[in-house]
Short mmCIF file of C-alpha atoms in Angstrom, two decimals:
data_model
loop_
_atom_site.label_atom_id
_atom_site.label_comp_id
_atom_site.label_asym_id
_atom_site.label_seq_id
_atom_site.Cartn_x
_atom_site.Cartn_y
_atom_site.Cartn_z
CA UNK A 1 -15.43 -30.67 40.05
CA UNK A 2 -16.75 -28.49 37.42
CA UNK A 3 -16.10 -28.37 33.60
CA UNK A 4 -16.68 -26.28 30.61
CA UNK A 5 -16.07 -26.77 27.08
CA UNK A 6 -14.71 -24.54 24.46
CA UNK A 7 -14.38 -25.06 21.36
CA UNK A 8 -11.84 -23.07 18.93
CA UNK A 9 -13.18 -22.04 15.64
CA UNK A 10 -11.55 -19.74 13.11
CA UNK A 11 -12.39 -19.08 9.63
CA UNK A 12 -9.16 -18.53 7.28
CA UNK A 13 -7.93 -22.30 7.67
CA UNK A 14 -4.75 -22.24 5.03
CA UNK A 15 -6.06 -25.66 4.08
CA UNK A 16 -9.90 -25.52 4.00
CA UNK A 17 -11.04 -21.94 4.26
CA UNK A 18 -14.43 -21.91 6.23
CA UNK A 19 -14.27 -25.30 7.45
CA UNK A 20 -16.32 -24.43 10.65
CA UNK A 21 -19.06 -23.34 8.38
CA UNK A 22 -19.06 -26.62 5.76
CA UNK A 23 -21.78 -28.36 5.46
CA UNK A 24 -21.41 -32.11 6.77
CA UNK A 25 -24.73 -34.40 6.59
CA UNK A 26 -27.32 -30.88 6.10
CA UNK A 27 -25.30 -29.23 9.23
CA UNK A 28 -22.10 -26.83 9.58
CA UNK A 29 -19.52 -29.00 11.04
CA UNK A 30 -19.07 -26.54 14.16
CA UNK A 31 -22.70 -27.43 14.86
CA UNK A 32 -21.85 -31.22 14.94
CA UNK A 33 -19.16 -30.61 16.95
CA UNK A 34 -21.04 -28.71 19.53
CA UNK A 35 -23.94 -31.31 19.63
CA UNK A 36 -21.38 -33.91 20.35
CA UNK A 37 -20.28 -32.26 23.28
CA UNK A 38 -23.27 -31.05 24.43
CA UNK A 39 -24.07 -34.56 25.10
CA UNK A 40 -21.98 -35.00 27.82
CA UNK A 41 -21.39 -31.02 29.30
CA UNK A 42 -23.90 -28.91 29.98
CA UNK A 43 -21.77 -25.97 29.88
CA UNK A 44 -20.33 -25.56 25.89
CA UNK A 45 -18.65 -22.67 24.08
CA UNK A 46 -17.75 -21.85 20.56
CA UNK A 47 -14.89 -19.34 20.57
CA UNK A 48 -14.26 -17.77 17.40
CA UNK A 49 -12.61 -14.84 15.75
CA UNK A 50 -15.38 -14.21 12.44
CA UNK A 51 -19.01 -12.78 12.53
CA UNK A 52 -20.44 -15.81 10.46
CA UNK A 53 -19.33 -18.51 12.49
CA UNK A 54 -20.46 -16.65 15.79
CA UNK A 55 -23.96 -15.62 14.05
CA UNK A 56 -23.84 -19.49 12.49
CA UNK A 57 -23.47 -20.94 16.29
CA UNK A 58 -26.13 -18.62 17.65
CA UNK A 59 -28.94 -19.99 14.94
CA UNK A 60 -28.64 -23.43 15.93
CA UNK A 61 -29.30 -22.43 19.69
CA UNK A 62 -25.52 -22.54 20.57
CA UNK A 63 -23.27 -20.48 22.98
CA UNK A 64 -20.35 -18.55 21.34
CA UNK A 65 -17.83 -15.88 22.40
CA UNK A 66 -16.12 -13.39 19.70
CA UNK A 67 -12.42 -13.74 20.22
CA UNK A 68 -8.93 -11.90 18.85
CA UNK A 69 -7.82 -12.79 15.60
CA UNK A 70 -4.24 -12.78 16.43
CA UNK A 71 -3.88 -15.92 18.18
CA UNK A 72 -1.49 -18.64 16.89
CA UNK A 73 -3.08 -21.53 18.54
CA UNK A 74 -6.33 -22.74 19.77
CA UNK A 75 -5.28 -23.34 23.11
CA UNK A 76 -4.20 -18.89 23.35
CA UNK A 77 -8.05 -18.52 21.79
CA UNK A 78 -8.94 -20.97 24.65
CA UNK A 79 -7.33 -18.70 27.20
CA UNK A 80 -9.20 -14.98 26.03
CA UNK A 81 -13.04 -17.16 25.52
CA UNK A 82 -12.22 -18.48 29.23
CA UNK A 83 -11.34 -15.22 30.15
CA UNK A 84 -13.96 -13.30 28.93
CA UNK A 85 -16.64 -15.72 30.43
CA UNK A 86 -15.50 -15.16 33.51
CA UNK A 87 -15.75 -19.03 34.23
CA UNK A 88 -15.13 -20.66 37.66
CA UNK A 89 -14.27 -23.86 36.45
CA UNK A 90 -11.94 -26.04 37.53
CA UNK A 91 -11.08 -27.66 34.01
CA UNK A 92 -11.49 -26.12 31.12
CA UNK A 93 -12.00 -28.74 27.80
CA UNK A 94 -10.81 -27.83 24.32
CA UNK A 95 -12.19 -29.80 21.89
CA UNK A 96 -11.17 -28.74 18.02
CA UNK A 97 -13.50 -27.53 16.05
CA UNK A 98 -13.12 -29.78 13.08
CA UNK A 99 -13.94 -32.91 15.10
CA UNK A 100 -17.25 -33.90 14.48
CA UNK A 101 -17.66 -37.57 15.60
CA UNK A 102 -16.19 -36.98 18.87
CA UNK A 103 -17.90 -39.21 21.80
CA UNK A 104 -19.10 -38.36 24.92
CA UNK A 105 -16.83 -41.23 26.28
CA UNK A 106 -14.16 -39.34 24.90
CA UNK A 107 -14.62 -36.93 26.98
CA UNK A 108 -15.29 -38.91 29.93
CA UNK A 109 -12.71 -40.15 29.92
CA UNK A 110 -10.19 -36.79 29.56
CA UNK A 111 -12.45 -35.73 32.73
CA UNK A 112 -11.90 -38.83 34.90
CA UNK A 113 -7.78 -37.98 34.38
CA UNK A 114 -8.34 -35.33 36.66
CA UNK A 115 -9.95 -37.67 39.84
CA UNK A 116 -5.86 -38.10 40.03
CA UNK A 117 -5.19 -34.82 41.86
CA UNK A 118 -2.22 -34.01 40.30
CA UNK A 119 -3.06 -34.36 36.90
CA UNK A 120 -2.51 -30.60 35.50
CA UNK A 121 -3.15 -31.48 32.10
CA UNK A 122 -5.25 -33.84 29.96
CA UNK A 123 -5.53 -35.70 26.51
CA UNK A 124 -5.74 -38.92 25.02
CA UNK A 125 -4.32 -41.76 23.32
CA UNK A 126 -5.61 -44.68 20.83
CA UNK A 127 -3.56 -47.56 20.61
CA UNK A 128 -2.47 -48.78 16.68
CA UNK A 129 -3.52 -51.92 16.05
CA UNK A 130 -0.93 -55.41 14.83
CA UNK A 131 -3.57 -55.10 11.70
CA UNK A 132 -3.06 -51.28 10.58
CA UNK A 133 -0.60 -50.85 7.98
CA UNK A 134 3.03 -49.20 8.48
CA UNK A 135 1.93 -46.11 6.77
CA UNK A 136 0.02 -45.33 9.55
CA UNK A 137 2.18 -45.24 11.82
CA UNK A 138 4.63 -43.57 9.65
CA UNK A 139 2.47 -40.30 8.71
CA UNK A 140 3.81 -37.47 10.29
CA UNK A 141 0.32 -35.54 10.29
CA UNK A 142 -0.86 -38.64 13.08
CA UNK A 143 1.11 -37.76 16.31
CA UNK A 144 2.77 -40.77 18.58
CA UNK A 145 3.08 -40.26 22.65
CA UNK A 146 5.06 -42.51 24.97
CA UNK A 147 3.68 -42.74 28.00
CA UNK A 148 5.29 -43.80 31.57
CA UNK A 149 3.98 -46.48 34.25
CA UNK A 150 1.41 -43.57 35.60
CA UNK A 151 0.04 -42.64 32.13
CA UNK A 152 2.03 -39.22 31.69
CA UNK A 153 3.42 -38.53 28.46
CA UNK A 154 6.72 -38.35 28.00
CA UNK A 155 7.27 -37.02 24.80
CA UNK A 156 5.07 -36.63 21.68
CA UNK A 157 6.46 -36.83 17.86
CA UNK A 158 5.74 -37.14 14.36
CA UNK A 159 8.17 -39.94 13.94
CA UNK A 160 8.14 -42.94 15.19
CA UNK A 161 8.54 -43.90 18.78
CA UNK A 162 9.59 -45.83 19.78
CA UNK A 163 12.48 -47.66 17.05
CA UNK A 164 12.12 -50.75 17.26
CA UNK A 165 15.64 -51.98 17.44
CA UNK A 166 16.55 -55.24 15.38
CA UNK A 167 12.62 -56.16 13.72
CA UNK A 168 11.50 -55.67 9.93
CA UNK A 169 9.41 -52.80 9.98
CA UNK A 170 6.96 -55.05 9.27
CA UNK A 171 7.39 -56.33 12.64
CA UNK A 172 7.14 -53.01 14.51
CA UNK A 173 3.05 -52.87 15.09
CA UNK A 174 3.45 -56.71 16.81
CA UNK A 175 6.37 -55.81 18.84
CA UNK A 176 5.37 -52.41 21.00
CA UNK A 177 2.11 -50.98 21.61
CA UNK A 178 1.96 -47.58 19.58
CA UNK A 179 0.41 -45.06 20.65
CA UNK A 180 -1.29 -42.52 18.65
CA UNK A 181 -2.69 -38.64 19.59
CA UNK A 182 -6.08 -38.06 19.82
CA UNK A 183 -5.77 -33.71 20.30
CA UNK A 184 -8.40 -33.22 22.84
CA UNK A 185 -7.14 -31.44 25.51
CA UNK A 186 -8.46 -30.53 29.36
CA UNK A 187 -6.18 -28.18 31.88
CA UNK A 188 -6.98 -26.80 35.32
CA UNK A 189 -7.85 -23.14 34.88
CA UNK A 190 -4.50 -21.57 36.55
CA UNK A 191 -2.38 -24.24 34.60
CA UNK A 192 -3.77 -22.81 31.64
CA UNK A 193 -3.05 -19.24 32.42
CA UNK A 194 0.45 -19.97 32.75
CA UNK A 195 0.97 -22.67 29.25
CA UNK A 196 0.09 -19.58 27.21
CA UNK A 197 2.46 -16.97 28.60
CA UNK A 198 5.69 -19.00 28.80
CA UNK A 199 7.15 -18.75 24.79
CA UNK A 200 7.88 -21.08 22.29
CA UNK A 201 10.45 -23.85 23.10
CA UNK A 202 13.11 -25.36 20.58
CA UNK A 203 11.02 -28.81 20.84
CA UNK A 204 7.74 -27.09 19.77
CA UNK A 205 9.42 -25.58 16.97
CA UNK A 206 11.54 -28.60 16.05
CA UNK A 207 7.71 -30.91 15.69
CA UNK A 208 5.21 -28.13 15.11
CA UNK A 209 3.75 -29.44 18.08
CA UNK A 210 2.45 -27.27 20.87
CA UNK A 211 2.40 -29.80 23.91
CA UNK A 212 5.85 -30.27 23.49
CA UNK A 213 6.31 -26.33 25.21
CA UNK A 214 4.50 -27.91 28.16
CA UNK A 215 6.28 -30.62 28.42
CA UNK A 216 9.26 -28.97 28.08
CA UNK A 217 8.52 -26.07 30.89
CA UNK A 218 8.20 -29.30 33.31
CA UNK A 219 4.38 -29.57 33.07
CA UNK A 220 2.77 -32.73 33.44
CA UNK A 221 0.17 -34.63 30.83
CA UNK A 222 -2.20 -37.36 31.60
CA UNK A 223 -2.98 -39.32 28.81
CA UNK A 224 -6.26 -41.13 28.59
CA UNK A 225 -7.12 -44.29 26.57
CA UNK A 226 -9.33 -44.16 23.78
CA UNK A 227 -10.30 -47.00 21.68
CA UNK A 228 -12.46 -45.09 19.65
CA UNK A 229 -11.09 -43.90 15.87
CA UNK A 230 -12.13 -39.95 15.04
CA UNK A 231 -12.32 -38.42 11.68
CA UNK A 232 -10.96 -34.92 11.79
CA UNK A 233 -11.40 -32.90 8.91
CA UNK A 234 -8.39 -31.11 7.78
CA UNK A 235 -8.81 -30.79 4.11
CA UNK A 236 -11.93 -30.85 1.21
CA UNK A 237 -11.08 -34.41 0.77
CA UNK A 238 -11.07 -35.39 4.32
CA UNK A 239 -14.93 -33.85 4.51
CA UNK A 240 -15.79 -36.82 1.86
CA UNK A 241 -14.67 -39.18 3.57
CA UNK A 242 -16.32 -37.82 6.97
CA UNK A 243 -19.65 -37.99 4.71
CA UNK A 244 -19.03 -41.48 3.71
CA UNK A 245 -19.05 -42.45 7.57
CA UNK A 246 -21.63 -40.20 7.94
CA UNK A 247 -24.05 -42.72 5.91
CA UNK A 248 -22.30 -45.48 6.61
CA UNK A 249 -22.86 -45.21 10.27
CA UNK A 250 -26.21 -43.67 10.05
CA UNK A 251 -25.41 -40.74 12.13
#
């Protein structure tokens, strides 16, 4: 089975403006990304709408396809880079472009879903821990799944699901194992040709949350296990802390 990696990357982020092109441990943080992933595919894209993150890509020896700047998601931008390639591969990977720390097991392991022949769709999950506090599980920006007996998700929210009917909230992390969204995502070529033509459904719109449409349209979504914690970096402040576990971790 073959696989290819792209990675969405677009300039005028409401929230951090540039953040492909920020500089995170003396390299843009699209670079990191694309090292990451180069570690474990051989065959990576960035796919970007802007000039200076294509020409920024192309310095550091990376692969990069100019894409519309109409989009309104990654996984459309996904769709025109593929497109444009021309690729013949069976899966196509989208890994965000403001993940910088994240692991070739990672995606391993969204690869492996698909040795299940009718897996259509890929991402993964990272269980909360008993020791995490309640906040966590509360923030609406950190995505829960629920997943069925064969890994699928069944539905993904910003609250919290599970309730946990009759325990403290204190309780909640000890009684059910949480699961939290990690947004990489893999789909079979022709399953993503169709995800980005059918329109927006009232669940999407309800959460903000694009998997929702798939879900919704009666696609399927394996969800792989991750024990690993990422760092994305939505925000200025988030890109301190990412150099904090820069040093700390010595990478």
């Amino acid at each position: 089975m073959k696989f290819i990696a792209i990675i969405p990357a677009r300039y005028a982020s409401t929230r951090f403006p540039g953040k492909p092109l920020a500089m995170l441990g003396g390299k843009p943080i699209i670079q990191r990304v694309y090292e990451q992933v180069n570690k474990t595919l051989g065959e990576v894209y960035v796919a970007t709408d802007d000039e200076r993150i294509f020409g920024t890509v192309e310095s550091f020896g990376g692969k990069a396809v100019m894409t519309s700047s109409n989009h309104k998601s990654g996984t459309d931008r996904i769709k025109e880079a593929a497109e444009k390639l021309g690729t013949d591969a069976d899966v196509i990977i989208n890994v965000q472009g403001d993940e910088p720390f994240i692991l070739p097991e990672q995606i391993e392991t969204v690869c492996r879903c698909f040795d299940d022949e009718s897996t259509q769709i890929a991402t993964l999950g990272k269980p909360f821990t008993e020791e995490q506090d309640f906040e966590m599980l509360l923030n609406p920006n950190s995505p829960k799944i629920v997943v069925d007996n064969n890994s699928r998700a069944m539905y993904f929210s910003r609250s919290i699901i599970p309730f946990i009917r009759g325990k403290e909230k204190a309780e909640w992390l000890k009684s059910f194992p949480f699961l939290k969204h990690i947004g990489l995502y893999a789909y079979r070529r022709e399953v993503l040709q169709e995800i980005t033509s059918l329109p927006q459904s009232s669940l999407e719109i309800a959460e903000s949350l694009e998997q929702l449409r798939w879900l919704q349209n009666g696609y399927t979504i394996k969800v792989g296990i991750t024990d690993a914690e990422t760092i994305g970096i939505d925000t200025p402040d988030d890109l301190k802390r990412a150099e904090t576990f820069l040093t700390t971790h010595n990478l």
